Tab-separated table of C-alpha atoms in Angstrom:
chain	number	residue	atom	x	y	z
A	16	MET	CA	0.000	0.000	0.000
A	17	SER	CA	1.479	3.336	-1.028
A	18	ILE	CA	1.782	6.156	1.480
A	19	MET	CA	0.601	9.563	0.389
A	20	PRO	CA	3.332	12.194	0.822
A	21	LEU	CA	2.598	15.131	3.095
A	22	PRO	CA	1.752	18.453	1.433
A	23	LYS	CA	4.702	20.818	1.180
A	24	ASP	CA	3.076	23.270	3.590
A	25	HIS	CA	2.292	20.614	6.222
A	26	PRO	CA	3.883	21.258	9.665
A	27	LYS	CA	7.004	19.178	10.200
A	28	VAL	CA	6.261	15.837	11.909
A	29	LYS	CA	8.955	14.618	14.280
A	30	PRO	CA	9.724	10.915	14.867
A	31	LYS	CA	7.596	9.583	17.737
A	32	LYS	CA	9.301	9.234	21.099
A	33	VAL	CA	8.343	8.455	24.688
A	34	GLY	CA	8.997	11.036	27.396
A	35	VAL	CA	9.799	10.486	31.058
A	36	ILE	CA	9.440	13.410	33.476
A	37	ILE	CA	10.609	13.110	37.072
A	38	ALA	CA	8.938	15.729	39.244
A	39	ASN	CA	10.012	17.202	42.557
A	40	LEU	CA	8.524	19.791	44.909
A	41	GLY	CA	10.323	22.904	43.716
A	42	THR	CA	12.732	25.620	44.644
A	43	PRO	CA	13.044	29.400	44.582
A	44	ASP	CA	15.201	30.895	41.847
A	45	ALA	CA	17.275	32.773	44.435
A	46	THR	CA	17.326	33.548	48.171
A	47	ASP	CA	16.419	37.250	48.031
A	48	TYR	CA	13.126	38.540	49.420
A	49	TRP	CA	11.209	38.826	46.141
A	50	SER	CA	12.365	35.455	44.772
A	51	MET	CA	11.307	33.820	48.016
A	52	ARG	CA	8.008	35.696	48.042
A	53	ARG	CA	7.135	34.520	44.507
A	54	TYR	CA	7.983	30.940	45.401
A	55	LEU	CA	6.127	30.937	48.723
A	56	ASN	CA	3.098	32.618	47.159
A	57	GLU	CA	2.817	29.860	44.552
A	58	PHE	CA	3.443	27.130	47.126
A	59	LEU	CA	1.146	28.399	49.873
A	60	SER	CA	-1.637	29.347	47.443
A	61	ASP	CA	-1.959	25.709	46.402
A	62	LYS	CA	-5.256	24.286	47.688
A	63	ARG	CA	-3.572	20.913	48.156
A	64	VAL	CA	-1.121	22.498	50.609
A	65	VAL	CA	-3.477	24.858	52.470
A	66	ASP	CA	-7.105	23.986	51.857
A	67	LEU	CA	-8.733	26.907	53.647
A	68	PRO	CA	-11.244	29.048	51.698
A	69	ASN	CA	-9.581	31.884	49.791
A	70	TRP	CA	-11.560	34.525	51.647
A	71	LYS	CA	-10.057	33.297	54.896
A	72	TRP	CA	-6.553	32.285	53.809
A	73	GLN	CA	-5.454	34.827	51.181
A	74	PRO	CA	-5.651	37.919	53.467
A	75	ILE	CA	-3.481	36.079	56.008
A	76	LEU	CA	-1.070	34.881	53.337
A	77	GLN	CA	-0.738	38.147	51.430
A	78	GLY	CA	-0.909	40.476	54.422
A	79	ILE	CA	1.089	38.685	57.108
A	80	ILE	CA	2.918	35.538	55.983
A	81	LEU	CA	4.352	36.899	52.732
A	82	THR	CA	5.481	40.035	54.517
A	83	PHE	CA	7.680	38.253	57.049
A	84	ARG	CA	8.266	34.640	56.001
A	85	PRO	CA	10.297	35.313	52.797
A	86	LYS	CA	13.160	36.788	54.844
A	87	LYS	CA	13.269	33.863	57.272
A	88	SER	CA	12.933	31.260	54.525
A	89	GLY	CA	15.535	33.085	52.447
A	90	GLU	CA	18.012	32.818	55.312
A	91	ALA	CA	17.334	29.085	55.589
A	92	TYR	CA	17.924	28.590	51.864
A	93	ALA	CA	21.006	30.807	51.922
A	94	SER	CA	22.593	28.555	54.561
A	95	ILE	CA	22.467	25.563	52.178
A	96	TRP	CA	22.589	27.307	48.769
A	97	ASP	CA	24.971	25.930	46.141
A	98	ASN	CA	26.801	29.175	45.478
A	99	GLU	CA	29.088	27.686	42.850
A	100	ASN	CA	26.154	26.801	40.590
A	101	ASP	CA	23.807	29.453	42.040
A	102	GLU	CA	20.985	27.015	42.717
A	103	SER	CA	19.378	25.083	45.525
A	104	PRO	CA	20.691	21.574	46.274
A	105	LEU	CA	17.276	20.133	45.374
A	106	LEU	CA	17.512	21.545	41.854
A	107	GLY	CA	21.051	20.283	41.338
A	108	ILE	CA	20.323	16.800	42.687
A	109	THR	CA	17.119	16.400	40.668
A	110	ARG	CA	19.039	17.397	37.540
A	111	LYS	CA	21.681	14.743	38.330
A	112	GLN	CA	18.942	12.144	38.797
A	113	SER	CA	17.461	13.098	35.437
A	114	ILE	CA	20.836	12.871	33.689
A	115	ALA	CA	21.608	9.503	35.284
A	116	LEU	CA	18.223	8.095	34.250
A	117	SER	CA	18.687	9.472	30.742
A	118	GLU	CA	22.030	7.687	30.446
A	119	ARG	CA	20.469	4.499	31.833
A	120	PHE	CA	17.639	4.507	29.269
A	121	LYS	CA	19.996	5.481	26.464
A	122	LYS	CA	21.723	2.119	26.957
A	123	THR	CA	18.481	0.129	26.871
A	124	HIS	CA	16.237	2.136	24.520
A	125	GLY	CA	18.553	4.302	22.462
A	126	ASP	CA	16.990	7.601	21.410
A	127	ASN	CA	13.406	6.375	21.822
A	128	VAL	CA	13.089	7.612	25.424
A	129	ILE	CA	13.699	11.225	26.483
A	130	VAL	CA	14.147	11.964	30.204
A	131	ASP	CA	13.730	15.394	31.790
A	132	PHE	CA	12.682	16.882	35.128
A	133	ALA	CA	10.150	19.435	36.343
A	134	MET	CA	9.213	21.196	39.566
A	135	ARG	CA	5.717	21.634	40.964
A	136	TYR	CA	6.629	25.127	42.168
A	137	GLY	CA	9.247	27.324	40.558
A	138	ASN	CA	11.383	26.319	37.579
A	139	PRO	CA	11.557	24.330	35.396
A	140	SER	CA	7.761	24.216	35.409
A	141	ALA	CA	5.621	21.272	34.354
A	142	ASP	CA	4.148	23.527	31.638
A	143	SER	CA	7.514	24.205	30.036
A	144	VAL	CA	8.836	20.633	30.245
A	145	ILE	CA	5.685	18.958	28.919
A	146	GLN	CA	5.602	21.425	26.025
A	147	LYS	CA	9.297	20.842	25.323
A	148	MET	CA	8.736	17.087	25.214
A	149	HIS	CA	5.770	17.543	22.894
A	150	ASP	CA	7.950	19.663	20.609
A	151	GLN	CA	10.561	16.858	20.620
A	152	GLY	CA	8.019	14.395	19.285
A	153	CYS	CA	6.894	12.698	22.505
A	154	ASP	CA	3.363	11.445	21.910
A	155	ARG	CA	3.453	9.454	25.180
A	156	ILE	CA	4.723	10.682	28.529
A	157	VAL	CA	5.280	8.992	31.902
A	158	PHE	CA	5.094	11.502	34.752
A	159	PHE	CA	6.911	10.386	37.915
A	160	PRO	CA	6.431	12.399	41.146
A	161	LEU	CA	9.483	11.526	43.257
A	162	TYR	CA	7.559	10.879	46.474
A	163	PRO	CA	7.793	7.290	47.754
A	164	GLN	CA	4.665	7.748	49.883
A	165	TYR	CA	1.487	9.217	48.408
A	166	ALA	CA	0.121	12.447	49.887
A	167	ALA	CA	-2.321	14.985	48.528
A	168	PRO	CA	0.079	17.949	49.109
A	169	THR	CA	2.898	16.191	47.186
A	170	THR	CA	1.955	13.466	44.692
A	171	ALA	CA	-1.559	14.726	43.989
A	172	THR	CA	-0.636	18.367	43.462
A	173	ALA	CA	2.225	17.392	41.116
A	174	ASN	CA	-0.222	15.348	39.041
A	175	ASP	CA	-2.794	18.166	39.187
A	176	GLN	CA	-0.300	20.594	37.702
A	177	ALA	CA	0.711	18.200	34.949
A	178	PHE	CA	-2.903	17.688	33.914
A	179	ARG	CA	-3.521	21.438	33.999
A	180	SER	CA	-0.667	21.695	31.502
A	181	LEU	CA	-2.319	19.107	29.247
A	182	MET	CA	-5.559	21.100	29.326
A	183	LYS	CA	-3.804	23.876	27.385
A	184	MET	CA	-2.684	21.597	24.539
A	185	ASN	CA	-4.624	21.001	21.311
A	186	TRP	CA	-2.798	17.736	20.648
A	187	GLN	CA	-2.279	16.012	23.973
A	188	PRO	CA	0.220	13.184	24.425
A	189	ALA	CA	-0.966	9.973	26.069
A	190	PHE	CA	-0.123	10.314	29.741
A	191	ARG	CA	0.676	7.958	32.619
A	192	THR	CA	1.431	8.816	36.228
A	193	VAL	CA	3.586	6.669	38.522
A	194	PRO	CA	1.984	5.609	41.816
A	195	ALA	CA	3.591	5.634	45.268
A	196	TYR	CA	6.524	3.222	45.403
A	197	PHE	CA	7.320	2.841	49.117
A	198	GLU	CA	6.693	-0.928	48.899
A	199	ASN	CA	8.866	-1.444	45.820
A	200	ASP	CA	11.604	-3.990	46.480
A	201	HIS	CA	14.270	-2.064	44.559
A	202	TYR	CA	13.512	1.143	46.459
A	203	LEU	CA	13.570	-0.680	49.807
A	204	ASP	CA	16.886	-2.332	48.920
A	205	ALA	CA	18.465	1.046	48.135
A	206	LEU	CA	17.027	2.654	51.280
A	207	ALA	CA	18.137	-0.233	53.513
A	208	ALA	CA	21.643	-0.146	52.032
A	209	SER	CA	21.983	3.600	52.617
A	210	LEU	CA	20.806	3.308	56.227
A	211	LYS	CA	23.181	0.451	57.008
A	212	GLU	CA	26.079	2.319	55.403
A	213	GLY	CA	25.229	5.480	57.326
A	214	ILE	CA	25.041	3.695	60.655
A	215	ALA	CA	28.289	1.828	59.980
A	216	ALA	CA	29.996	5.169	59.299
A	217	SER	CA	28.820	6.700	62.610
A	218	LYS	CA	31.663	7.670	64.946
A	219	VAL	CA	29.647	6.347	67.881
A	220	LYS	CA	27.140	3.544	67.351
A	221	PRO	CA	23.635	5.048	67.554
A	222	THR	CA	21.132	3.570	69.966
A	223	LYS	CA	18.221	4.883	67.900
A	224	LEU	CA	17.525	5.479	64.230
A	225	VAL	CA	14.875	8.164	63.714
A	226	LEU	CA	13.078	8.124	60.378
A	227	SER	CA	11.745	11.649	60.010
A	228	TYR	CA	8.970	12.160	57.464
A	229	HIS	CA	7.459	15.462	56.377
A	230	GLY	CA	4.340	16.024	58.467
A	231	VAL	CA	0.743	16.708	57.459
A	232	PRO	CA	-2.241	17.958	59.449
A	233	LEU	CA	-3.936	15.183	61.420
A	234	ARG	CA	-7.163	16.074	59.617
A	235	TYR	CA	-5.687	14.732	56.356
A	236	LEU	CA	-5.329	11.293	57.925
A	237	MET	CA	-8.879	11.427	59.254
A	238	GLU	CA	-10.144	12.383	55.777
A	239	GLY	CA	-8.522	9.346	54.160
A	240	ASP	CA	-5.088	10.475	52.974
A	241	PRO	CA	-2.890	7.316	53.156
A	242	TYR	CA	0.398	9.169	53.740
A	243	HIS	CA	0.668	8.662	57.518
A	244	CYS	CA	0.027	4.930	57.207
A	245	GLN	CA	2.431	4.553	54.288
A	246	CYS	CA	5.180	6.279	56.279
A	247	HIS	CA	4.783	3.844	59.164
A	248	LYS	CA	4.732	0.927	56.740
A	249	THR	CA	7.921	2.240	55.097
A	250	SER	CA	9.633	2.237	58.499
A	251	ARG	CA	8.526	-1.331	59.183
A	252	LEU	CA	9.471	-2.651	55.755
A	253	VAL	CA	12.920	-1.066	55.680
A	254	ALA	CA	13.640	-2.252	59.230
A	255	GLU	CA	12.863	-5.799	58.110
A	256	ARG	CA	14.904	-5.371	54.915
A	257	ALA	CA	17.919	-3.996	56.804
A	258	GLY	CA	17.660	-6.498	59.648
A	259	PHE	CA	17.169	-3.847	62.346
A	260	ASP	CA	15.496	-4.650	65.656
A	261	ALA	CA	11.975	-3.242	65.809
A	262	ASP	CA	12.786	-1.046	68.818
A	263	PHE	CA	15.859	0.474	67.101
A	264	ILE	CA	13.784	2.463	64.585
A	265	GLU	CA	11.481	5.335	65.538
A	266	THR	CA	9.083	7.192	63.226
A	267	ALA	CA	8.539	10.936	63.605
A	268	PHE	CA	7.269	13.871	61.535
A	269	GLN	CA	8.796	17.287	60.873
A	270	SER	CA	8.026	20.687	59.325
A	271	LYS	CA	4.839	21.559	61.192
A	272	PHE	CA	3.241	24.779	59.985
A	273	GLY	CA	0.415	26.754	61.573
A	274	ARG	CA	-1.692	26.096	64.660
A	275	GLU	CA	-3.627	23.055	63.457
A	276	GLU	CA	-2.871	19.669	65.037
A	277	TRP	CA	-0.467	17.604	62.910
A	278	VAL	CA	0.458	13.932	62.907
A	279	GLY	CA	3.205	13.206	65.397
A	280	PRO	CA	5.419	12.869	67.210
A	281	ALA	CA	7.171	16.044	66.094
A	282	THR	CA	10.790	15.226	65.242
A	283	VAL	CA	12.176	18.416	66.778
A	284	ASP	CA	10.659	17.525	70.163
A	285	PHE	CA	11.115	13.771	69.868
A	286	VAL	CA	14.906	13.881	69.465
A	287	ALA	CA	15.121	16.031	72.616
A	288	GLU	CA	13.076	13.431	74.487
A	289	LEU	CA	15.442	10.713	73.277
A	290	ALA	CA	18.456	12.664	74.537
A	291	LYS	CA	16.832	13.197	77.936
A	292	ALA	CA	16.025	9.471	78.101
A	293	GLY	CA	19.726	8.624	77.734
A	294	HIS	CA	20.095	8.143	73.987
A	295	LYS	CA	23.186	10.279	73.506
A	296	SER	CA	23.954	8.968	70.020
A	297	ILE	CA	21.283	8.784	67.334
A	298	ALA	CA	21.104	8.534	63.556
A	299	ILE	CA	18.386	10.225	61.532
A	300	ALA	CA	17.194	9.896	57.942
A	301	ALA	CA	14.323	11.309	55.863
A	302	PRO	CA	12.773	8.572	53.667
A	303	ALA	CA	9.958	10.782	52.347
A	304	PHE	CA	12.456	12.902	50.410
A	305	SER	CA	14.097	11.531	47.264
A	306	SER	CA	16.601	14.412	47.270
A	307	ASP	CA	18.256	16.449	49.976
A	308	CYS	CA	16.624	19.847	50.332
A	309	VAL	CA	16.006	22.656	52.807
A	310	GLU	CA	13.991	20.322	55.046
A	311	THR	CA	16.932	17.944	55.407
A	312	LEU	CA	20.010	20.142	55.016
A	313	GLU	CA	18.726	23.039	57.123
A	314	GLU	CA	15.806	21.840	59.252
A	315	ILE	CA	17.223	18.452	60.260
A	316	GLN	CA	20.913	19.314	60.374
A	317	GLU	CA	20.442	22.647	62.097
A	318	GLU	CA	17.117	23.067	63.949
A	319	ILE	CA	16.511	19.422	64.860
A	320	PHE	CA	20.192	18.822	65.633
A	321	GLU	CA	20.224	21.829	67.969
A	322	SER	CA	17.157	20.498	69.782
A	323	PHE	CA	18.920	17.167	70.349
A	324	GLU	CA	22.174	18.820	71.441
A	325	HIS	CA	20.498	21.272	73.846
A	326	ALA	CA	18.733	18.347	75.522
A	327	GLY	CA	22.054	16.626	76.216
A	328	GLY	CA	22.576	14.658	73.030
A	329	GLU	CA	26.172	14.168	71.942
A	330	HIS	CA	26.359	12.347	68.611
A	331	PHE	CA	23.914	13.200	65.815
A	332	ASN	CA	24.425	11.434	62.482
A	333	TYR	CA	22.314	12.581	59.547
A	334	ILE	CA	22.119	9.960	56.784
A	335	PRO	CA	21.604	11.681	53.403
A	336	CYS	CA	18.666	11.058	51.101
A	337	LEU	CA	19.136	8.556	48.300
A	338	ASN	CA	19.821	11.394	45.840
A	339	ASP	CA	21.730	10.111	42.787
A	340	ARG	CA	23.164	6.958	44.378
A	341	SER	CA	23.542	4.293	41.691
A	342	ASP	CA	21.204	1.857	43.480
A	343	HIS	CA	18.571	4.592	43.789
A	344	ILE	CA	18.826	5.455	40.094
A	345	GLU	CA	18.500	1.768	39.233
A	346	ALA	CA	15.450	1.480	41.509
A	347	LEU	CA	13.798	4.463	39.809
A	348	ALA	CA	14.667	3.002	36.406
A	349	LYS	CA	13.099	-0.358	37.327
A	350	ILE	CA	9.929	1.399	38.483
A	351	LEU	CA	9.808	3.366	35.231
A	352	GLU	CA	10.412	0.273	33.105
A	353	ASN	CA	7.246	-1.176	34.588
A	354	GLU	CA	5.269	1.972	33.744
A	355	LEU	CA	6.755	2.131	30.243
A	356	ALA	CA	5.660	-1.409	29.423
A	357	GLY	CA	3.807	-1.578	26.129
A	358	TRP	CA	5.178	1.762	25.007
A	359	VAL	CA	8.922	1.305	24.595
A	360	ASP	CA	8.519	-2.374	23.680
A	361	ASN	CA	6.534	-1.390	20.603
A	362	GLN	CA	8.866	1.295	19.300
């Protein structure tokens, strides 16, 4: 059967490819007041993050919080900022993850798979990356929020933003989203290995390992969000995988914001209680974060460490996030291979 040639004035048609987008929370473009204000305004205006009615929340946000919080948050970011590359660690690490995954898929799928990254808040935006992939010929895209445990303020809002981007397109690519992966064997293997390596490297053997997850209001749990339960299950599964005694690992939650009751215990208070109870050497890790960021590099290593030290603690060992470790990249690649099934196989 002959194929009719395209008219000379027909728009250029690119060879079909499959896109992979890894998505993280986001980052300000700089640490100055106005950069922080823009970032915080976008973040705190998200209904998935603060679900109060606009009439109640926006006057508080615009009149009080965005007047004072940008300076404080800017100082926190400045203390961990990558000055050499003029970017936040989260941005740099997510880029490295994207490059490593791209190289991994290049070996197995050649040029048929394009890998890039996007941020829910700040840059590069989901809008810009999805459009770029469309322009590169991607008629199918896998969107991968890098949150092991599902939560409405993380996984759901990342997916929301991606679908809002699709709503603007006349010719939409087929689209898949990757579910929570806290039970994935490859992820658990990488997490267990990092924890065992971190504990082995401690100057003084810790008597407790605190797994500190980002907190959410208690109301979210009561309304059916599975995040709290998935965090506890992550702790149990990785303890089993690493061969830790059940009473060695503790689960806590950080980053409380506002006056509402949040899931607990609060990490900043819990580590002080451990120190007072005689646990002078502890290790701490943050399994809800796929990349080190302000919550781990500043909040854990400064605020939470100071709480432990002031309560009499002596040895505080922070174990980094999985970042671009080779076993983490391979775990993410294995998860993506499953989601790509039927697409890359038929190229």
